[in-house]
Short mmCIF file of C-alpha atoms and ligand atoms in Angstrom, two decimals:
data_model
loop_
_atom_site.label_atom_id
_atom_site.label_comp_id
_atom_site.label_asym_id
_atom_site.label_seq_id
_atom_site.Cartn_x
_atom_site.Cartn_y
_atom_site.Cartn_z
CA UNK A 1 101.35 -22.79 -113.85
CA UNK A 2 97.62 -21.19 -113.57
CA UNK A 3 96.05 -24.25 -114.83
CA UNK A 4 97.59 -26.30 -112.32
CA UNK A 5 96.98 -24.46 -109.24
CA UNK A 6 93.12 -24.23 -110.32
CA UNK A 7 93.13 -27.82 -110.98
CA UNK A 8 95.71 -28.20 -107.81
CA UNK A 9 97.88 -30.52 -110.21
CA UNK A 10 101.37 -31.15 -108.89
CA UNK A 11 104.00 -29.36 -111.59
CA UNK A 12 107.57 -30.05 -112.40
CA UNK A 13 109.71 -27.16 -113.87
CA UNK A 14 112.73 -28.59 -114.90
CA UNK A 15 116.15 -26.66 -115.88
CA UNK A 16 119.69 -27.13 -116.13
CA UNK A 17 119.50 -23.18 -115.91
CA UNK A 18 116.38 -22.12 -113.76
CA UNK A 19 116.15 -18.20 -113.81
CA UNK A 20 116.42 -16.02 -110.83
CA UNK A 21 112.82 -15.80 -110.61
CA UNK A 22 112.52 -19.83 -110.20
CA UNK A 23 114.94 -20.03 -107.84
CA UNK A 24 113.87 -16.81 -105.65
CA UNK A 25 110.84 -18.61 -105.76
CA UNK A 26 112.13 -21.73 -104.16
CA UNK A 27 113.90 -20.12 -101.70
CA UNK A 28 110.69 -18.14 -100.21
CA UNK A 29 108.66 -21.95 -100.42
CA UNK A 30 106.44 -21.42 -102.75
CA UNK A 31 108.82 -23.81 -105.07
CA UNK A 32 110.09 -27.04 -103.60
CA UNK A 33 113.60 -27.73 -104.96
CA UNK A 34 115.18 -30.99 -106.40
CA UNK A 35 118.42 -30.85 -107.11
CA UNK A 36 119.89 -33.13 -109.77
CA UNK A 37 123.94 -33.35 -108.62
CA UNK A 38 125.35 -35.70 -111.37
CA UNK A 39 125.75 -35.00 -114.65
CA UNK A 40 124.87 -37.05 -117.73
CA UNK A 41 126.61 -40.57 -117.87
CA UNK A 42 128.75 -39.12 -115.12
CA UNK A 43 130.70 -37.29 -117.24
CA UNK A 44 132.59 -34.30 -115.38
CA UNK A 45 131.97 -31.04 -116.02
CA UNK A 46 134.35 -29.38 -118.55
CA UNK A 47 136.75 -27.27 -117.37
CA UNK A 48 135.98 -23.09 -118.73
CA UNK A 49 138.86 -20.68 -119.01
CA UNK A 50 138.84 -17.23 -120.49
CA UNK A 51 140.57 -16.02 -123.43
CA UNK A 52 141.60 -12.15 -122.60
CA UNK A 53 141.47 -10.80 -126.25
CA UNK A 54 143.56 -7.57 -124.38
CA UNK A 55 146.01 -9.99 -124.22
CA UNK A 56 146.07 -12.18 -127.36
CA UNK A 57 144.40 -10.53 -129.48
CA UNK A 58 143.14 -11.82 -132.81
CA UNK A 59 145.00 -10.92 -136.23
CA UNK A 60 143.68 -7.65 -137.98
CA UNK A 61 140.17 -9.07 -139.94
CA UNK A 62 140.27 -11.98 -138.13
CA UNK A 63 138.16 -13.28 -135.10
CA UNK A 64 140.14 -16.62 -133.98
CA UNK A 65 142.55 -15.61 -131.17
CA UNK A 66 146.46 -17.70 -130.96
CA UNK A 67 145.50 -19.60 -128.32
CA UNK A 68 141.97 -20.54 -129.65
CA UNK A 69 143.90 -21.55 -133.27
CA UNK A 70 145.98 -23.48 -130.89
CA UNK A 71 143.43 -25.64 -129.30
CA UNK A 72 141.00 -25.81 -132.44
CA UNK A 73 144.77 -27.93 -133.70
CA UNK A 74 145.69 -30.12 -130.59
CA UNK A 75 141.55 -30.81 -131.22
CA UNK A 76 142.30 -31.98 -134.87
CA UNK A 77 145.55 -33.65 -133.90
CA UNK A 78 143.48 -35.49 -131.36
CA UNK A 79 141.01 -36.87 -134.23
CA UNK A 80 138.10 -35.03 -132.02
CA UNK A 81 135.59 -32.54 -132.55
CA UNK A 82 134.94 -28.72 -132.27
CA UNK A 83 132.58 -26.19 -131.89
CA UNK A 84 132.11 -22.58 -132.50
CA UNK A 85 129.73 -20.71 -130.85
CA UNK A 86 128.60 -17.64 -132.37
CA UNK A 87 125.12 -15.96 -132.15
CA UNK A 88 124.92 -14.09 -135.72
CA UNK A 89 123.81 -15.15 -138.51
CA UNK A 90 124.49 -14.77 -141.76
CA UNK A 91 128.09 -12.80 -142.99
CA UNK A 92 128.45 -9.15 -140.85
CA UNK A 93 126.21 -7.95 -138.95
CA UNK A 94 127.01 -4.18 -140.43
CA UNK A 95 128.06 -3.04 -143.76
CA UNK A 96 129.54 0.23 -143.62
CA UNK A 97 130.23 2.77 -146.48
CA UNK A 98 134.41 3.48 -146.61
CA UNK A 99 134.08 6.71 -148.34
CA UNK A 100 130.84 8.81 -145.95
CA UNK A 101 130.20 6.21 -142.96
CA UNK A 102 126.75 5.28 -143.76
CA UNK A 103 125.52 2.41 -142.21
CA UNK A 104 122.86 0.30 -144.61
CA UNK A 105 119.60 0.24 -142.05
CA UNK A 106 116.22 -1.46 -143.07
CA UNK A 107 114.08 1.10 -144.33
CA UNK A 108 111.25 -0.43 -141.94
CA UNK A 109 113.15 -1.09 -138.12
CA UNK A 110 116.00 0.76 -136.38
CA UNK A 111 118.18 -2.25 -136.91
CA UNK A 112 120.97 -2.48 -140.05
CA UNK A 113 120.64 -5.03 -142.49
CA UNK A 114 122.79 -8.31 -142.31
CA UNK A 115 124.61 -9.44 -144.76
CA UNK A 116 124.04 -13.08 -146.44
CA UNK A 117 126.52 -13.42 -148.38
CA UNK A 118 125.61 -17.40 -149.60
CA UNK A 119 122.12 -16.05 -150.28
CA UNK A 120 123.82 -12.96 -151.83
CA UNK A 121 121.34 -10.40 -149.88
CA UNK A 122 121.14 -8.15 -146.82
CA UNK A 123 118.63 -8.77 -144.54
CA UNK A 124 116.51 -7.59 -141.37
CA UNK A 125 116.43 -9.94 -139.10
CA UNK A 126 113.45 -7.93 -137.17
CA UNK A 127 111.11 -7.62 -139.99
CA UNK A 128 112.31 -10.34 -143.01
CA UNK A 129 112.92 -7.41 -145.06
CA UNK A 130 115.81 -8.42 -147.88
CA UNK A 131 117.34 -6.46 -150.39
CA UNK A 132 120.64 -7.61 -152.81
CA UNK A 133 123.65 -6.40 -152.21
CA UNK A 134 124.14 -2.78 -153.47
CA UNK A 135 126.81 -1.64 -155.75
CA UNK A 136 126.62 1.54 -155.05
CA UNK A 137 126.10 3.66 -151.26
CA UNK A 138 122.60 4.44 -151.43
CA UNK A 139 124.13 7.84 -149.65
CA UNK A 140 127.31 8.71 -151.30
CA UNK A 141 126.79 6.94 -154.63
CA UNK A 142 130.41 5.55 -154.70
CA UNK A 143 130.78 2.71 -155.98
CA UNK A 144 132.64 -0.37 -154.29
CA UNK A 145 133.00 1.72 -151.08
CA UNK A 146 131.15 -0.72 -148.80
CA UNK A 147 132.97 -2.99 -146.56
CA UNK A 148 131.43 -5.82 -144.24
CA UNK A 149 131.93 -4.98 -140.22
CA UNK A 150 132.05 -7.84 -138.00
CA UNK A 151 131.76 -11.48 -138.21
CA UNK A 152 128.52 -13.69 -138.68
CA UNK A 153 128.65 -17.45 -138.51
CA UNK A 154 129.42 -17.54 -142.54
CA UNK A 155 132.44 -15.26 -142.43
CA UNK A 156 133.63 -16.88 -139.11
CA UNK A 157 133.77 -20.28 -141.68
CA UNK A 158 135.19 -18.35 -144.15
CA UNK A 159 138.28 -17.55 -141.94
CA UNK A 160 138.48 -21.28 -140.51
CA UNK A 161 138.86 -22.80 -144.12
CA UNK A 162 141.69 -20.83 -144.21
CA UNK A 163 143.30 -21.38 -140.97
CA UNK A 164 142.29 -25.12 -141.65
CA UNK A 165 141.98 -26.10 -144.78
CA UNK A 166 142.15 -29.81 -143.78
CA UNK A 167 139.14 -29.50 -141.43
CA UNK A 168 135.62 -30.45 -142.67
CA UNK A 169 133.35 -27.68 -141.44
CA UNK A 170 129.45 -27.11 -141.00
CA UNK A 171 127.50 -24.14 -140.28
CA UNK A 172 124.46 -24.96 -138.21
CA UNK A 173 122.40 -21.90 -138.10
CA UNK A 174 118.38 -21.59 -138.97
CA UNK A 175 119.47 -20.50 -142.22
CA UNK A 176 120.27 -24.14 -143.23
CA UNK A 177 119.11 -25.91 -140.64
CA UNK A 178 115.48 -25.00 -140.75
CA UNK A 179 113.38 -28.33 -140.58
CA UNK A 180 113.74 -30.97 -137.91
CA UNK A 181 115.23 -33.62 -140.85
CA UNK A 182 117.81 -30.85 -141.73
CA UNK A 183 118.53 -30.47 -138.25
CA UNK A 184 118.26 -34.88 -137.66
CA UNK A 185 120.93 -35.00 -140.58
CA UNK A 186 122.82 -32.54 -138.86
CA UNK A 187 123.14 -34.64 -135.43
CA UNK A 188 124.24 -37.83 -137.78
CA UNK A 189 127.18 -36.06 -139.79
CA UNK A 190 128.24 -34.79 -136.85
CA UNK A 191 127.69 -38.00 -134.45
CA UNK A 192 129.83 -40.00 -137.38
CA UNK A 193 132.59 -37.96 -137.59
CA UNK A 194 131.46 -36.76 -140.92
CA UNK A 195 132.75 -33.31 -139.86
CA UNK A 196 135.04 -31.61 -137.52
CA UNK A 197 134.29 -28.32 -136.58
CA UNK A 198 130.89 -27.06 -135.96
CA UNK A 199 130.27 -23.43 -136.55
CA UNK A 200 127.17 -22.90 -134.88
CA UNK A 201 124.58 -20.05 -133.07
CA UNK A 202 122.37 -20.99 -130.16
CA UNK A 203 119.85 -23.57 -132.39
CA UNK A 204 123.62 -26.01 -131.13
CA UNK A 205 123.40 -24.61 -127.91
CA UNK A 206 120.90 -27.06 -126.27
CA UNK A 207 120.56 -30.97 -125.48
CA UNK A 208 122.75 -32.13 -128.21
CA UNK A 209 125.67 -34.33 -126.86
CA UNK A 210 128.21 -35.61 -129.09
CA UNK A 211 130.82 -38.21 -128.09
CA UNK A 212 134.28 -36.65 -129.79
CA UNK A 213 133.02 -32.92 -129.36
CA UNK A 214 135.58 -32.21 -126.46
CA UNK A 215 136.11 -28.20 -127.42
CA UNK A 216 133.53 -25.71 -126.94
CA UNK A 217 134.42 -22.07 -127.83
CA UNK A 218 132.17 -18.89 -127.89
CA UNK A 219 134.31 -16.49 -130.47
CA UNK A 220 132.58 -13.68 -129.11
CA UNK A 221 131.36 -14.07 -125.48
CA UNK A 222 130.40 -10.54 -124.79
CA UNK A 223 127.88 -10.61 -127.17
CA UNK A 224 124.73 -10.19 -125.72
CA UNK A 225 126.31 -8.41 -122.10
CA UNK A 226 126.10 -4.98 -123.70
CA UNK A 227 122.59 -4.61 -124.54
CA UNK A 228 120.58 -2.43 -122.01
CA UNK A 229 118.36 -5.12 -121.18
CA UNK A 230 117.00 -6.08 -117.43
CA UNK A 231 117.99 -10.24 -118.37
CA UNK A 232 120.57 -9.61 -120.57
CA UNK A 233 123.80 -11.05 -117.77
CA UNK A 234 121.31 -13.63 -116.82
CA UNK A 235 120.47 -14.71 -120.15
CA UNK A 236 123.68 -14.39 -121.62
CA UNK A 237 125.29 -16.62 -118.52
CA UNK A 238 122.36 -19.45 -119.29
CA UNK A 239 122.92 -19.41 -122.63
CA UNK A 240 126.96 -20.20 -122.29
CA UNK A 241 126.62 -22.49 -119.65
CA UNK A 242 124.43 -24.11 -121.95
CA UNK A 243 127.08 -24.23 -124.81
CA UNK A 244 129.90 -25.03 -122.17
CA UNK A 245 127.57 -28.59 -121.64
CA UNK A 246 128.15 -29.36 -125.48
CA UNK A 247 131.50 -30.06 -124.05
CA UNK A 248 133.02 -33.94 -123.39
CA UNK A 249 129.75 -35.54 -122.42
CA UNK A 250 130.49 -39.10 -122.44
CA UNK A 251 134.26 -40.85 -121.37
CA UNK A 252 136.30 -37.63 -122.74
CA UNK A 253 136.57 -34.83 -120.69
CA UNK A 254 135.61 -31.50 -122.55
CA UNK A 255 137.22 -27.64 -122.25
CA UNK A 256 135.61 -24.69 -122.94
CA UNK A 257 136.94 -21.50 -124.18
CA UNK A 258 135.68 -18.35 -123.64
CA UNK A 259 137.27 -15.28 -126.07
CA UNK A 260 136.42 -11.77 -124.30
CA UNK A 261 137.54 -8.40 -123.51
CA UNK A 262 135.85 -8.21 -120.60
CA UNK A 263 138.06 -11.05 -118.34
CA UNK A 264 136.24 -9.19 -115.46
CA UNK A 265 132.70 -9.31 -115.83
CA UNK A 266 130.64 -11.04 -113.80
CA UNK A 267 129.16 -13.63 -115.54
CA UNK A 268 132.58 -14.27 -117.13
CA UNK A 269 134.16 -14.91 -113.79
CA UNK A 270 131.43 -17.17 -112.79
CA UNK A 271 131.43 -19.17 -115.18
CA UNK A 272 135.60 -19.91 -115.11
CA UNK A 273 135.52 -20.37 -111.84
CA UNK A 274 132.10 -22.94 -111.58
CA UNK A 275 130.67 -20.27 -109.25
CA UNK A 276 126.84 -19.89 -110.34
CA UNK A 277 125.75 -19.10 -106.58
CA UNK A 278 128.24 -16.20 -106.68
CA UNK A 279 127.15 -15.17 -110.00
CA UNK A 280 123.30 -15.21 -109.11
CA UNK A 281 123.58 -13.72 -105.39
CA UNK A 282 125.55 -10.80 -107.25
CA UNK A 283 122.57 -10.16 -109.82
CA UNK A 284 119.81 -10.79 -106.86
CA UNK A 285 121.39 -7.63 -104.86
CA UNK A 286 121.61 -5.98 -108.54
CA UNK A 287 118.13 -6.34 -108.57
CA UNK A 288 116.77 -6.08 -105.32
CA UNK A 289 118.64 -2.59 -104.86
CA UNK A 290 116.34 -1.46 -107.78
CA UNK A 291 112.86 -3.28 -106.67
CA UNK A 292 113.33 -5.03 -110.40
CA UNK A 293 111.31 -8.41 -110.87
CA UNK A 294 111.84 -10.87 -108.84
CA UNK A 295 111.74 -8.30 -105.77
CA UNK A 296 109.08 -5.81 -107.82
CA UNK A 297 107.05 -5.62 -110.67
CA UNK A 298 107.54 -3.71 -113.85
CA UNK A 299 105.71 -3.46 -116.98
CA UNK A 300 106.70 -2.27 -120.33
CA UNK A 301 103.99 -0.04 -122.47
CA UNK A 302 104.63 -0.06 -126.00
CA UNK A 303 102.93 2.55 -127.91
CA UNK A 304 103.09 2.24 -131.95
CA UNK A 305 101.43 3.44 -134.89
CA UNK A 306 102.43 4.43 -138.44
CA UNK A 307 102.08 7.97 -137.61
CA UNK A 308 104.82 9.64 -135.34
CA UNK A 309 102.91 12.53 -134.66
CA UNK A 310 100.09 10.15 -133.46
CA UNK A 311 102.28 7.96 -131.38
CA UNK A 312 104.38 11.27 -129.55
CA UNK A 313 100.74 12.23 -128.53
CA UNK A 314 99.34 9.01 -127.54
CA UNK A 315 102.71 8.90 -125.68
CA UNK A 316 102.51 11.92 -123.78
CA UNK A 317 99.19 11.84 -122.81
CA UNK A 318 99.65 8.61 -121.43
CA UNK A 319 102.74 10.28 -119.63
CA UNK A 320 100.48 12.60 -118.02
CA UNK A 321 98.03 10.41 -116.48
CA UNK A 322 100.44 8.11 -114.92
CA UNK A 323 99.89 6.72 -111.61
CA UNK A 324 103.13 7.81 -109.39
CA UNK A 325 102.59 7.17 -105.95
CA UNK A 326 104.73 5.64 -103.00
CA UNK A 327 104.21 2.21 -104.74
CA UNK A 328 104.29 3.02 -107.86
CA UNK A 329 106.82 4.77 -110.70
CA UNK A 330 105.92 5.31 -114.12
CA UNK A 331 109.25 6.29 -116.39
CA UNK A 332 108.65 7.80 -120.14
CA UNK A 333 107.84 7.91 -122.55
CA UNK A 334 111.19 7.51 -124.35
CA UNK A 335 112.11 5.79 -127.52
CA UNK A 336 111.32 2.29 -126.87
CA UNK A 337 114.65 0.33 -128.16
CA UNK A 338 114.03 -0.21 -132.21
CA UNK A 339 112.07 2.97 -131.74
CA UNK A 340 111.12 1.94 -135.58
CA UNK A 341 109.92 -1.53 -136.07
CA UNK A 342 108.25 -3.19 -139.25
CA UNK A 343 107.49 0.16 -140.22
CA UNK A 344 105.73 1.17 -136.87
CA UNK A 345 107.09 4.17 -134.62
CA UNK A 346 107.60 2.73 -131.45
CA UNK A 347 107.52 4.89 -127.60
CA UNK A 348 107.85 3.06 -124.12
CA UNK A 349 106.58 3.63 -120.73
CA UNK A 350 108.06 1.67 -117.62
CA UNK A 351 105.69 1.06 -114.64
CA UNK A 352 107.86 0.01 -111.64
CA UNK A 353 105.98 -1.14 -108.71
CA UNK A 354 105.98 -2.93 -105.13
CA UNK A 355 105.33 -6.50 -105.30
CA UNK A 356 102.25 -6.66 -103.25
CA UNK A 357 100.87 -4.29 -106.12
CA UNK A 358 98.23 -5.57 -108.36
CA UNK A 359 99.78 -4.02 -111.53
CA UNK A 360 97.35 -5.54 -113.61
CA UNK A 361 94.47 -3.58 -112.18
CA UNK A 362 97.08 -0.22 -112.05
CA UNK A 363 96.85 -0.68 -115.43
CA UNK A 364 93.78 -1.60 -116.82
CA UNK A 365 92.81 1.53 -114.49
CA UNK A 366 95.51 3.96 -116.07
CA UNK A 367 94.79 3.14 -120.13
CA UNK A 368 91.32 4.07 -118.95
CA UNK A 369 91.85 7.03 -117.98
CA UNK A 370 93.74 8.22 -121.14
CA UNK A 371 92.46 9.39 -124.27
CA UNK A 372 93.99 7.92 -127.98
CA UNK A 373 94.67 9.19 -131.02
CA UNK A 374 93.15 6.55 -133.42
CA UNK A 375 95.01 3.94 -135.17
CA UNK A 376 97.53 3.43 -132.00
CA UNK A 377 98.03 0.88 -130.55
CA UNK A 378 99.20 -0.15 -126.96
CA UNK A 379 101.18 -3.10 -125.86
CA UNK A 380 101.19 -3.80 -122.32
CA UNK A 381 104.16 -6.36 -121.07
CA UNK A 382 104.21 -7.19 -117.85
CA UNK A 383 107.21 -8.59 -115.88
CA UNK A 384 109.07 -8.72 -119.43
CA UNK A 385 111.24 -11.21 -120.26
CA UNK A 386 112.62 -9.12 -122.58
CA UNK A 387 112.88 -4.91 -123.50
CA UNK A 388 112.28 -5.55 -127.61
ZN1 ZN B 1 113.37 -4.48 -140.64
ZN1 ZN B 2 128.81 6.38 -148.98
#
């Protein structure tokens, strides 16, 4: 975007999904808008219901609701194609001791270790930390007490080999699909029929389009609307509107499936009833009632070091030589979220600010002023696209 206004090149952003701050943009003319109104080979946009797990729940250790099982067969029946969405890799996300409730965490990041259980390991997926699988609780010492919490795209294929043991099934997650021929042979087997359910995270989610794919469902659609994060509805509303598009493509008219317990939410709602303007007008007056970016600035300071002690002080004195004026707040420091990351202890401050503030210069002007504690280190995010 810089380049091109210094070299005053004309520049095209293109999106399916623009984010709030494109379109806020365009609607205060700095953007010029071009709106694309039918869809690819004319195909019509699938239709998206919600799945109210309140209602129809899924068995006990199970993650496929009734009516979900219902249209994965009518699918089959139909000789056509499916696809899971689900945004974890690997087995369960947790593994939990039965006997004393420890969770097993990575020894370097605030984060528990996921299980693989085709690569028979747990891992961090923050740091690449991997371990086997225990046999005993590293806190307890029982043996056989730990159980696997939640599903992951391998136990979510686990329980649809059961359910369907006619189906041929794929998982298409980075674990296997890693190179672009993996990911080439993937499109074939999938564009020949070779297979008939897709269990997939978001590497599926994007420009794919497969002629007999005419069910889309996200087992767990919430995922991703609970985290404390200033995009997260935004991003989690792109991200299944970009799934629902997997849907019916070509001549066959897709549906799209949405399993939740939260029928009510906003980005659910908008996206069953086709309503993105609704959806993004109620996020803009989220956002502009709390000056957050588009309407101000913020910026996230990250203070880490291998030292705590270090990094509380570093911290604190930054606390005390924040700017706070009529334009700008600084909040913190608090535990940034994974206040331990790759072995680094992790604070946060959060500079909110008017727009017309250069917070840049604010800054630059503020780190200045404070005094450090060697071998800490500050990381200075501005606008953030996201809090980790
Ligand atoms: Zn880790
Ligand atoms: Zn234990």
């Amino acid at each position: 975007m810089v380049r091109a206004q210094l070299g005053n090149i004309p520049i095209a952003l293109v999106s399916a999904t623009p984010s709030l701050e494109t379109i806020v943009n365009a609607e205060q003319g700095r953007y010029e808008s071009v709106h694309l109104v039918t869809r690819h080979a004319g195909a019509v946009l699938p239709e998206i219901d919600a799945i109210d797990l309140l209602k129809t729940p899924p068995d006990r250790g199970s993650w496929l609701s009734p009516p979900l099982r219902d249209a994965i067969t009518e699918t089959l029946a139909a000789s056509e194609q499916a696809l899971l969405f689900l945004n974890r890799r690997g087995y369960a996300p947790l593994t939990l001791c039965r006997r004393c409730g420890y969770r097993v965490q990575c020894p370097r990041c605030t984060a528990w270790l996921v299980e693989h259980r085709l690569a028979e390991r747990l891992q961090c997926h923050h740091c690449g930390y991997s371990a086997p699988l225990p046999e005993r609780c590293h806190s307890c010492n029982a043996e056989e007490s730990l159980v696997a919490c939640g599903p992951g795209v391998e136990r979510l294929a686990e329980e649809v080999a059961m359910a369907f043991p006619q189906a041929r099934t794929i998982i298409a997650a980075s674990d296997n699909i890693y190179s672009p021929r993996a990911a080439a042979e993937l499109v074939t087997q999938i564009e020949t029929h070779q297979v008939d359910i897709v269990i997939g995270t978001q590497i599926i989610a994007k420009g794919y389009h497969f002629p007999l794919l005419t069910l889309v469902a996200a087992v767990d659609a919430d995922l991703g609307l609970q985290g404390g994060d200033l995009r997260a509805a935004e991003r989690t509303y792109q991200l299944l509107y970009q799934v629902a598009g997997r849907a019916g493509r070509e001549e066959k008219p897709g549906r799209v499936l949405l399993q939740t317990y939260m029928a009510q939410h906003p980005v659910i709602e908008a996206l069953t009833a086709g309503d993105r303007e609704k959806f993004l007008a109620a996020e803009k007056d989220a956002r502009r009632a709390m000056d957050m970016p588009p309407f101000g600035r913020l910026v996230a300071l990250i203070i880490s070091g291998t030292d705590e002690a270090a990094v509380d002080e570093g911290a604190r004195n930054l606390g005390r030589t924040a700017p706070n004026n009529e334009m700008i707040r600084v909040l913190g420091p608090a535990p940034a979220p994974f206040a331990l990351l790759r072995g680094r202890h992790r604070r946060r401050l959060l500079l909110k600010a008017k727009r017309e503030v250069n917070v840049q210069a604010a800054v630059r002007d503020w780190l200045a002023r404070a005094r450090w504690p060697t071998k800490v280190r500050v990381q200075v995010d501005v606008d953030p696209y996201s809090f980790f």
